[in-house]
Short mmCIF file of C-alpha atoms in Angstrom, two decimals:
data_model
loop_
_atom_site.label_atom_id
_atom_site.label_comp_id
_atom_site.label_asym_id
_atom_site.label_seq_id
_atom_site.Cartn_x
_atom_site.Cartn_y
_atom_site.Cartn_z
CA UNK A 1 -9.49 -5.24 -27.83
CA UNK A 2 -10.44 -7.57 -24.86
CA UNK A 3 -13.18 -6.22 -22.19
CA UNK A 4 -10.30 -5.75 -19.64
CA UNK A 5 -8.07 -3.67 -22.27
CA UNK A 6 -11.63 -0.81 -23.38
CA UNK A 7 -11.74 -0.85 -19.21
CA UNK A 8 -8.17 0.28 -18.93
CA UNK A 9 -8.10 2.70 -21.82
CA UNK A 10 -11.74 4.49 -20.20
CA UNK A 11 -9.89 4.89 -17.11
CA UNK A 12 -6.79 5.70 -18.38
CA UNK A 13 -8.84 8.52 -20.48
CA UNK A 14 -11.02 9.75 -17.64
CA UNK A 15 -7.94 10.43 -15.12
CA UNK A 16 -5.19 11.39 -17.51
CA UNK A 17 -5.93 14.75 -15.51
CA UNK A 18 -4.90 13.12 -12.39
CA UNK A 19 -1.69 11.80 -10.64
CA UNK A 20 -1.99 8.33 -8.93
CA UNK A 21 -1.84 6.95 -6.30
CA UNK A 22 -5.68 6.94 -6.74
CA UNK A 23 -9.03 5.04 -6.15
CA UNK A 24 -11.95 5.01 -8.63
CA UNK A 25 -15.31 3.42 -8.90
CA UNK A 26 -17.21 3.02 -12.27
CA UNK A 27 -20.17 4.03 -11.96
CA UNK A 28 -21.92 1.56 -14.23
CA UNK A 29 -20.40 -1.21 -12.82
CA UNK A 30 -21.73 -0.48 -9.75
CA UNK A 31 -25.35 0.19 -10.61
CA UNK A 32 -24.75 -3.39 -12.44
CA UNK A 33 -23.61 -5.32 -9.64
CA UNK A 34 -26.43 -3.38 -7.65
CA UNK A 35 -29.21 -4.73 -10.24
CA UNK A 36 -27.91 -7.95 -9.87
CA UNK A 37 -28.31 -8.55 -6.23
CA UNK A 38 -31.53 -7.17 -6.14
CA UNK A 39 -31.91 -9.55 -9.11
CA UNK A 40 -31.11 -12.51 -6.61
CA UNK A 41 -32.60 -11.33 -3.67
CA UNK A 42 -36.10 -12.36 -5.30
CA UNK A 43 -38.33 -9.14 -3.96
CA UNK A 44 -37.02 -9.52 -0.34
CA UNK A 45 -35.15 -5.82 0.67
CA UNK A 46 -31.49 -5.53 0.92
CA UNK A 47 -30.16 -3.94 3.64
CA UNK A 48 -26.63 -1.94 2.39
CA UNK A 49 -23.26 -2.94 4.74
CA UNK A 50 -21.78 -0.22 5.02
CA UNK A 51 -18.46 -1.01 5.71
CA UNK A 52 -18.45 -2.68 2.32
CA UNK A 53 -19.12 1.25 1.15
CA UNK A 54 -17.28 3.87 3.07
CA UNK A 55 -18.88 6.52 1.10
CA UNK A 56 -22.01 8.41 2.15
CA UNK A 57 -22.52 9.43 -1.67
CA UNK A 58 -22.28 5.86 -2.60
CA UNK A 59 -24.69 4.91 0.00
CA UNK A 60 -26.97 7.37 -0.69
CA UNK A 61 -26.62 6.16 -4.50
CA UNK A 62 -27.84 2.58 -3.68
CA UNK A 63 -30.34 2.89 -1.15
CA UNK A 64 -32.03 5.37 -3.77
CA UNK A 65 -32.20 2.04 -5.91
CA UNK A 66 -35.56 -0.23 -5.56
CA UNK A 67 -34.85 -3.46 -3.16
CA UNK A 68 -32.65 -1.68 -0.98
CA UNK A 69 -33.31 -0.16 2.27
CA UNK A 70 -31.45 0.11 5.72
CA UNK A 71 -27.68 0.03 6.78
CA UNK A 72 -25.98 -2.49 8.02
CA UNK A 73 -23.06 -0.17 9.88
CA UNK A 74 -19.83 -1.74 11.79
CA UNK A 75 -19.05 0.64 14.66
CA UNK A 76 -21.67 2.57 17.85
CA UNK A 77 -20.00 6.12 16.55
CA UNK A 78 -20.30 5.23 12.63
CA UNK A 79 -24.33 4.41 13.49
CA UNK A 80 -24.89 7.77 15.49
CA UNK A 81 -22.81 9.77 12.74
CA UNK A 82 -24.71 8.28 9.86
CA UNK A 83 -28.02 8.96 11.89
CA UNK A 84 -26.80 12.53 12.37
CA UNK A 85 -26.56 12.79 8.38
CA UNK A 86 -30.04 11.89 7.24
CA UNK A 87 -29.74 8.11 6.90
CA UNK A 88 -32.41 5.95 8.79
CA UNK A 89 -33.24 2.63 9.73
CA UNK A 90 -29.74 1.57 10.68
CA UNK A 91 -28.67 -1.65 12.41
CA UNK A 92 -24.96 -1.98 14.08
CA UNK A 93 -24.02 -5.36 12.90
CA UNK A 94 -21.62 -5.88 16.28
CA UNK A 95 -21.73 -5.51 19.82
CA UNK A 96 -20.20 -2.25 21.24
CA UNK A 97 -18.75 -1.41 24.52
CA UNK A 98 -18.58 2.36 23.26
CA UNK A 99 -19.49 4.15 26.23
CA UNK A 100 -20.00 7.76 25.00
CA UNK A 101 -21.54 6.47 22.07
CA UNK A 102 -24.23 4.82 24.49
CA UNK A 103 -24.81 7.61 26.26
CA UNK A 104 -25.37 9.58 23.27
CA UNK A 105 -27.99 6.81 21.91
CA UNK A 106 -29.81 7.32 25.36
CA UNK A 107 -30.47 10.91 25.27
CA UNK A 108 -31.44 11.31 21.97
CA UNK A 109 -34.73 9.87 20.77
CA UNK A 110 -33.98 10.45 16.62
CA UNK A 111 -30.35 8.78 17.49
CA UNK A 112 -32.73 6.31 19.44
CA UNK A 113 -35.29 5.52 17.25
CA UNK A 114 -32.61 5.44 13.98
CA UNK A 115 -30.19 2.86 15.39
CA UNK A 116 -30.64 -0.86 16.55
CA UNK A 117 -27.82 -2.17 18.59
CA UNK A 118 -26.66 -5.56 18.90
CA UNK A 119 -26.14 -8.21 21.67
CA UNK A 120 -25.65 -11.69 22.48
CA UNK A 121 -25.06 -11.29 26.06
CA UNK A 122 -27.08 -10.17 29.09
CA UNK A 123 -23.69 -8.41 30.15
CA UNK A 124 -23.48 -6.16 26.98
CA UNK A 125 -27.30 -5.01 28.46
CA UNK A 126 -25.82 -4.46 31.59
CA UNK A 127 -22.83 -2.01 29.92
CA UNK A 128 -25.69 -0.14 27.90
CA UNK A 129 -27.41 0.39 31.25
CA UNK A 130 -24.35 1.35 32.90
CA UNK A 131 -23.44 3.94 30.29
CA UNK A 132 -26.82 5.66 29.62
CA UNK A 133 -26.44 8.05 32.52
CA UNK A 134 -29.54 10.35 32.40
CA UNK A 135 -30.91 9.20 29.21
CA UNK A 136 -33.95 7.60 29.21
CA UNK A 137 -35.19 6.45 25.84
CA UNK A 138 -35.56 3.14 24.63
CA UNK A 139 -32.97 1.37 23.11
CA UNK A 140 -33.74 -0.79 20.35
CA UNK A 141 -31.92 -4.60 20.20
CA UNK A 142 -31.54 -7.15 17.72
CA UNK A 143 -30.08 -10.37 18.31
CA UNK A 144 -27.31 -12.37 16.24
CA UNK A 145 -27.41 -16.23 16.00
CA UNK A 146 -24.61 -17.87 15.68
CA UNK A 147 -24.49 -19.72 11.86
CA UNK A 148 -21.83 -22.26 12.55
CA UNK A 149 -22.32 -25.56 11.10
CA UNK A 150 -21.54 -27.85 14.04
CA UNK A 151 -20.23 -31.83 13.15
CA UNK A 152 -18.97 -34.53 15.51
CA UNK A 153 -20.89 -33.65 18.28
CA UNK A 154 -19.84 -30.18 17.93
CA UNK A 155 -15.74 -31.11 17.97
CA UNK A 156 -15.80 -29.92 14.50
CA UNK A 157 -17.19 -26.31 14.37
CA UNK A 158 -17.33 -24.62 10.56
CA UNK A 159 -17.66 -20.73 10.39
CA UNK A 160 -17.00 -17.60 12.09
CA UNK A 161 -16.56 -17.10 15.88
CA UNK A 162 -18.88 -14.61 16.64
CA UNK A 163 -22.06 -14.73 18.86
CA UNK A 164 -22.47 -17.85 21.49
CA UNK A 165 -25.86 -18.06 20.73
CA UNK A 166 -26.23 -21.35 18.20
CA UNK A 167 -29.29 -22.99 19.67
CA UNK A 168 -33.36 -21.56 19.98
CA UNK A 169 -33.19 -22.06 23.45
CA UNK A 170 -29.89 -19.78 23.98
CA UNK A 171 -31.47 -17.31 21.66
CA UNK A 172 -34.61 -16.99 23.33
CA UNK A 173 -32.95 -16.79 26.96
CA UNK A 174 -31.46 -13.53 25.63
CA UNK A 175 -34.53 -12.76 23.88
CA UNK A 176 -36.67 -12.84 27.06
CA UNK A 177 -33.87 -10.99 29.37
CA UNK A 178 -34.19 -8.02 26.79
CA UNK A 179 -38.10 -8.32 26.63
CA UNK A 180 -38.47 -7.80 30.61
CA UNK A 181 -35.61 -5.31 30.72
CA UNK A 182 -37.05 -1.57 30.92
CA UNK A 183 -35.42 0.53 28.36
CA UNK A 184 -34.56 -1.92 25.62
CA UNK A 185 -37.08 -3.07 22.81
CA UNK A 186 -36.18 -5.95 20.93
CA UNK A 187 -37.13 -5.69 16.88
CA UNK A 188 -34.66 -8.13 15.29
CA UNK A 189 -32.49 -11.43 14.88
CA UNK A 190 -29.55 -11.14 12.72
CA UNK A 191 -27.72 -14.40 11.44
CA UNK A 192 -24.87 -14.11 9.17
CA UNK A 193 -23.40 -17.01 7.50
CA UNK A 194 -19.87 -16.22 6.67
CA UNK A 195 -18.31 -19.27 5.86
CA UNK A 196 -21.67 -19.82 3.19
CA UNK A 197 -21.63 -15.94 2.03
CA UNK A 198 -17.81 -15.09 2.49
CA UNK A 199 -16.00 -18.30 0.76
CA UNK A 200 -15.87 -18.77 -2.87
CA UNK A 201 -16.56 -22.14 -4.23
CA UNK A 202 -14.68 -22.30 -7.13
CA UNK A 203 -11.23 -21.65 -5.98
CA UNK A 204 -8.89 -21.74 -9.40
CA UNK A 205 -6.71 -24.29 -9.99
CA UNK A 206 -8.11 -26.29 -6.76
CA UNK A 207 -11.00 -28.26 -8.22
CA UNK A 208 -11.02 -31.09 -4.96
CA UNK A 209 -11.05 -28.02 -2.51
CA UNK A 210 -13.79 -26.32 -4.67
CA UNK A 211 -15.90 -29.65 -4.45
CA UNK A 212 -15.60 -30.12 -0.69
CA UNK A 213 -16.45 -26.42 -0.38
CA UNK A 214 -19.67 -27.16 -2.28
CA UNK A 215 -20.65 -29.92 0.00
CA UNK A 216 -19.78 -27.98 3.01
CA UNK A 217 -22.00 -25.29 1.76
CA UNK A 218 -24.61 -27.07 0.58
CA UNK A 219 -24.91 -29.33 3.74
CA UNK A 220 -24.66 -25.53 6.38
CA UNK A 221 -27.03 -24.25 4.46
CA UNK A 222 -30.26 -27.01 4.93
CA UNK A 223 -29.02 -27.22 8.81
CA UNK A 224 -28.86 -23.49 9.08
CA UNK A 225 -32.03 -23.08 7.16
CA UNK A 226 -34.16 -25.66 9.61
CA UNK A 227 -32.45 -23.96 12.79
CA UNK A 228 -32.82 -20.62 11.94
CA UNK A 229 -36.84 -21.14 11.44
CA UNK A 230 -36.97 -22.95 15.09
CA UNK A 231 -34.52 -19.62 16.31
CA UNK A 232 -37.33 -17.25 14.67
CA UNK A 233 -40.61 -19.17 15.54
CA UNK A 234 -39.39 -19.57 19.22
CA UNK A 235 -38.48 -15.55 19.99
CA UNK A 236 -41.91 -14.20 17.86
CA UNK A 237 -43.10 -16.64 20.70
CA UNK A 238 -41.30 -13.73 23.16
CA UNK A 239 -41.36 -11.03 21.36
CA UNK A 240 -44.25 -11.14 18.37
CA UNK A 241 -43.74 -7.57 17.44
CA UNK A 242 -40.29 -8.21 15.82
CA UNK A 243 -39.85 -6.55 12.53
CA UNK A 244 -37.07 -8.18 10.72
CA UNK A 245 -35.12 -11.00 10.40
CA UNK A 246 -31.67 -10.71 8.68
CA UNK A 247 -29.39 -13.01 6.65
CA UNK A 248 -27.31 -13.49 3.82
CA UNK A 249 -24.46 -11.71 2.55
CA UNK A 250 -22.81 -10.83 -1.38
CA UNK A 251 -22.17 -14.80 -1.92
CA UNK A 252 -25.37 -16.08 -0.48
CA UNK A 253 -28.17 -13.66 -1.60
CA UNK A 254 -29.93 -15.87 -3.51
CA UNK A 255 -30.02 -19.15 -1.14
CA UNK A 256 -30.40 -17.08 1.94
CA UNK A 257 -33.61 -15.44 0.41
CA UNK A 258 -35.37 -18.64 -0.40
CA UNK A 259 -35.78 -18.69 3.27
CA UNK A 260 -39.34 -18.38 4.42
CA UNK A 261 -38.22 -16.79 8.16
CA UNK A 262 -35.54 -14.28 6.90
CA UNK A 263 -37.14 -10.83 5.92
CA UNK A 264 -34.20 -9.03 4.64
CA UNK A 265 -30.87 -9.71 2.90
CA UNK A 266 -27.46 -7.90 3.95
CA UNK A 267 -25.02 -7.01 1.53
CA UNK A 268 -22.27 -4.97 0.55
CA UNK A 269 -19.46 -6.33 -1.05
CA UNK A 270 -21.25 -6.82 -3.91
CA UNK A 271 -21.16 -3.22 -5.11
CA UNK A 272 -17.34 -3.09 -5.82
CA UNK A 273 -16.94 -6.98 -6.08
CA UNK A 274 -13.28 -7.12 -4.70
CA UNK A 275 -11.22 -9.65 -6.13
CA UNK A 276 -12.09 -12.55 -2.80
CA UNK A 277 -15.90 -12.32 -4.87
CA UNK A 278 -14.21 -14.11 -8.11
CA UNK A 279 -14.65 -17.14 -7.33
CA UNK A 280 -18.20 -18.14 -6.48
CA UNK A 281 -20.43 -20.44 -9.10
CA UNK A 282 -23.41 -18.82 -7.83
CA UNK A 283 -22.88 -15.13 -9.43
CA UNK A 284 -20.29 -13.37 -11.79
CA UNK A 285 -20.28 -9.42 -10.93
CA UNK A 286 -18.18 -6.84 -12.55
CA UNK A 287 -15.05 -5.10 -10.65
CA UNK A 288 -16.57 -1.44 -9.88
CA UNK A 289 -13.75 0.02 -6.94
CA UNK A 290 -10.13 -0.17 -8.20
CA UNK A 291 -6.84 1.87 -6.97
CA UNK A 292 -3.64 2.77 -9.67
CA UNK A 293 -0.08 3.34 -9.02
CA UNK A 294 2.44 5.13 -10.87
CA UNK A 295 5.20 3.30 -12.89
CA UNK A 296 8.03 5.15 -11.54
CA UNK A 297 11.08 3.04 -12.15
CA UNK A 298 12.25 0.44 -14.96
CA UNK A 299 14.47 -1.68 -13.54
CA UNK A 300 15.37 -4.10 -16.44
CA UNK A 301 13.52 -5.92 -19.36
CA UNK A 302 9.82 -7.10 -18.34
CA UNK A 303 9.78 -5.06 -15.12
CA UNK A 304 8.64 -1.79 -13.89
CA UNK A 305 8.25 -0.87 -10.47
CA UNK A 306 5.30 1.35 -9.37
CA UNK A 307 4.75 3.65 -6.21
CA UNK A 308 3.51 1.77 -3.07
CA UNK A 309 0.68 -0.81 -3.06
CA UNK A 310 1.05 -2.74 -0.08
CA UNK A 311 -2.45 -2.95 1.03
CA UNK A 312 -2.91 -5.92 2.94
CA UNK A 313 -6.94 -6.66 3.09
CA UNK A 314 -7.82 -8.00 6.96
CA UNK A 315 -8.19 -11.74 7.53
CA UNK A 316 -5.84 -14.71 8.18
CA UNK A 317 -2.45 -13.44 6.52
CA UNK A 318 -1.98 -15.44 2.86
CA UNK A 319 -1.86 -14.08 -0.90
CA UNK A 320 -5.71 -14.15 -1.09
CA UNK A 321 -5.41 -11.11 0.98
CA UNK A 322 -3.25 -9.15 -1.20
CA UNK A 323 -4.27 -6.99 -4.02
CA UNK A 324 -3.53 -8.06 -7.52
CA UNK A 325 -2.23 -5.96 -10.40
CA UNK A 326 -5.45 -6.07 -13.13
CA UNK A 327 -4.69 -3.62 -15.90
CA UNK A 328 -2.78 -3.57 -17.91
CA UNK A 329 -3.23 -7.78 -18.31
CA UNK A 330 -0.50 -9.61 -17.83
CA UNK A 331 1.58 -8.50 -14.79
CA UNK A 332 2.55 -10.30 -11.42
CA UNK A 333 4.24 -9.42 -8.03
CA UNK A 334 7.62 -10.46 -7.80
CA UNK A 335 7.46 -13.33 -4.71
CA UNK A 336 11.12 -12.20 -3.65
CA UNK A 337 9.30 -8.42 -2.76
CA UNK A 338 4.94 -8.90 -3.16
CA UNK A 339 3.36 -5.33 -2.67
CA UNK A 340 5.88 -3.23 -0.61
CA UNK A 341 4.81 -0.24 1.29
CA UNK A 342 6.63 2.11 -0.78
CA UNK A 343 7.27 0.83 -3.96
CA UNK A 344 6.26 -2.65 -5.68
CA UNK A 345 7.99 -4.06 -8.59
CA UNK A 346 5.85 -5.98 -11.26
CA UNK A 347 6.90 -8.52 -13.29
CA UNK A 348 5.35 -9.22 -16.86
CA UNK A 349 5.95 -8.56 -20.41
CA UNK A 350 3.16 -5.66 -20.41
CA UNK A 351 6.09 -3.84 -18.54
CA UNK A 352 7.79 -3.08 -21.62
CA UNK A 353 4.96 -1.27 -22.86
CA UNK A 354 4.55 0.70 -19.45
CA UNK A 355 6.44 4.08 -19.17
CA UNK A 356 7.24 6.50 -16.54
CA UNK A 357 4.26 7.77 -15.23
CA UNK A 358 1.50 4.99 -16.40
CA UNK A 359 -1.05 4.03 -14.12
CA UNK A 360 -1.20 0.26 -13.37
CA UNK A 361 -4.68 -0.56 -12.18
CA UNK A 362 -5.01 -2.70 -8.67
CA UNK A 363 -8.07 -4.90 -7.39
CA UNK A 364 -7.85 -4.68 -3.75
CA UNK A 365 -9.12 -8.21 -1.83
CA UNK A 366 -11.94 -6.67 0.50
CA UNK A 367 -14.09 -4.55 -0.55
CA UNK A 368 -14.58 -1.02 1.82
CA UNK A 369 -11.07 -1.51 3.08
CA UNK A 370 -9.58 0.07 0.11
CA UNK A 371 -11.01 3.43 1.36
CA UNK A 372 -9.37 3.63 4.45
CA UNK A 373 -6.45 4.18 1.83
CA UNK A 374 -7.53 7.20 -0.24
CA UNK A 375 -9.40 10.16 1.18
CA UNK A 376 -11.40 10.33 -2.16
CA UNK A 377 -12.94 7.92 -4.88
CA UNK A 378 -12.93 9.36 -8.35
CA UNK A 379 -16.67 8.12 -9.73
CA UNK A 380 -16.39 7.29 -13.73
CA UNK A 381 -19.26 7.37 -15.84
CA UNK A 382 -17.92 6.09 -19.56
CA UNK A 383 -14.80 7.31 -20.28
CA UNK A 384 -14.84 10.75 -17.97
CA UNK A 385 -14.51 11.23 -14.23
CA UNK A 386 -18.00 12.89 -13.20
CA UNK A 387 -17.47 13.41 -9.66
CA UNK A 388 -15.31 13.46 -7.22
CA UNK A 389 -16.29 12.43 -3.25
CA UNK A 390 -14.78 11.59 0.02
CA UNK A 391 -14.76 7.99 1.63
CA UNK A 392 -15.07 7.89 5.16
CA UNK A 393 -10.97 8.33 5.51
CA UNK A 394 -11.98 12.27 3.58
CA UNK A 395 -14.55 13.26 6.06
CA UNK A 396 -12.07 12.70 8.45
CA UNK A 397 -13.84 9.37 9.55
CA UNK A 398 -11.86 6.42 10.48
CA UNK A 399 -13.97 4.60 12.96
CA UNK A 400 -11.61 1.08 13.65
#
């Protein structure tokens, strides 16, 4: 029996109780892939993104772990909730123009002294202001560089479009404006580099695209590197009180932390290692979060069709972004149909084997997306379901 096949029989065991559609996480899997990026991050502390998670208990469950502390959260009103619940030490990883939630921030000094906010602008200072009404605490500010690896006299611009701040001097214009600005405290710089952490490098069957991701890589990473020290050494020129500098991400961990100027490593992903975290030659982890349908129609030899599955992961539309059947072995969409919204056939000749009422086992592409499906995850621990807790989606959460 194959790895793959033991996996498929322990979760086929631990939910025969249960009817699918549902989501599961094994537990041991997790702790693994856990282990493992602490493992690469090399001592430096790893700060959890949460939207990678969706699940209080599973964030409680890893920042309980050595070489992990913080939150790296996604939306103004998921910070302030999260703050509400215990959690500390938690940075929104994008800018807001959430109002309320500002106002909130403002009048509360735990909310204010929990959550870091982000900008890249002088304007999104100005909206804070704007929106803080009576309150009068400090608001506390960290600043994201833009990681873009720039050729051709900038022409040719590699990675994600997100802050506008690429050079030391941009970074520290900001950097002073929030320094002078009552109300606002700035304790951070954030710089994440997506197209280094968030593209796999061995892409399967495409061994010239895998090369000339390599060399793409290898090449943003020294000019990021050098750039990111001037960014840092320039704003602890402005602001010498800062407390952390932030980089990295699941695919970079071990690179990024071989910086001297970052302090901390973000990561999330790497917890339920969706299926876009195969193909790196940097790490291997093991697939912790995965979803089953129900076979509920044979349509002919070497097909069954099972109940729903079209869950689309967010990006630039294309088959990466689809889920892919992964137990039992064997099985494939059918291109005329893909995962339908309702019903999916599969295609394979493990469908003979398949009756009414299997499970078929699904990877989703991203990783926390998969809980704004299911109001639940099902942790496994061997071959037995040993708890049962809501995602964000249960607790009645769904903050984008």
């Amino acid at each position: 029996m194959t790895a793959r096949a033991a996996d498929r029989a322990r979760y086929d065991r631990a939910t025969a109780h249960l009817d699918a559609p549902l989501a599961l996480v094994d537990l041991e899997a997790f702790d693994a892939n856990a282990d493992d990026l602490v493992r690469r991050a090399g001592g430096k502390p790893i700060r959890v993104a949460s939207k990678s998670v969706r699940c209080r208990t599973l964030l409680e469950r890893v920042l309980a772990k050595d070489g992990f502390a913080g939150i790296m959260s996604f939306t103004l009103a998921e910070s302030l909730w999260l703050a509400r619940s215990g959690f500390e030490d938690i940075l929104l990883a994008y800018p807001s123009a959430d109002r309320g939630a500002f106002a909130e921030l403002a009048a509360d000094p735990k909310l204010a002294a929990a959550v870091t906010v982000m900008v890249d602008d002088v304007a999104q200072l100005d909206l804070i202001d704007a929106a803080r009404g009576e309150g009068g605490e400090v608001i506390r500010v960290c600043l994201e560089l833009d990681t873009a690896l720039k050729l051709l006299g900038g022409r040719l611009r590699v990675g994600a479009l997100r802050s506008p701040l690429h050079s030391p001097a941009q970074v520290v214009d900001v950097a002073r404006a929030v320094v002078r600005r009552p109300g606002f405290k700035l304790v951070g710089i954030m710089a994440y580099e997506g197209h280094i952490a968030g593209v796999g490098d061995a892409v399967a069957g495409r061994p010239f695209r895998s090369r000339a991701i390599r060399l793409m890589q290898a090449a943003a990473r020294r000019e990021l590197a050098e750039r990111r020290a001037a960014v840092v050494r320039a704003v602890r020129a402005v602001a010498p009180d800062l407390e952390y500098v932030n980089g990295g991400g699941t695919g970079s961990v071990q690179h990024t932390a071989a910086e001297d100027a970052v302090t901390e490593i973000a990561a999330g992903s790497g917890l339920y290692v969706p299926r876009l975290f195969d193909n790196y030659t940097s790490f291997s982890g093991r697939p912790a979060a995965l979803f089953a349908q129900p076979v509920v129609r044979r349509p002919g030899v070497g097909i069954v069709t099972v109940l729903g599955g079209g869950y689309p992961a967010s990006g630039a539309a294309g088959p990466d972004r689809l889920p892919v059947p992964y137990l039992p072995e064997g099985l494939r969409y059918d291109p005329q149909e893909g995962p339908g919204e309702v019903q999916t056939p599969l295609i394979g000749s493990p469908a003979d084997d398949l009756l009414i009422g299997d499970k078929v086992w699904f990877r989703h592409a991203k990783a926390g997306e998969l809980c704004e499906r299911f109001d639940v995850l099902h942790l496994v621990e061997g071959d037995a379901v040993t708890a049962t807790v809501p995602t964000y989606r249960g607790e009645g959460r769904t903050f984008l």
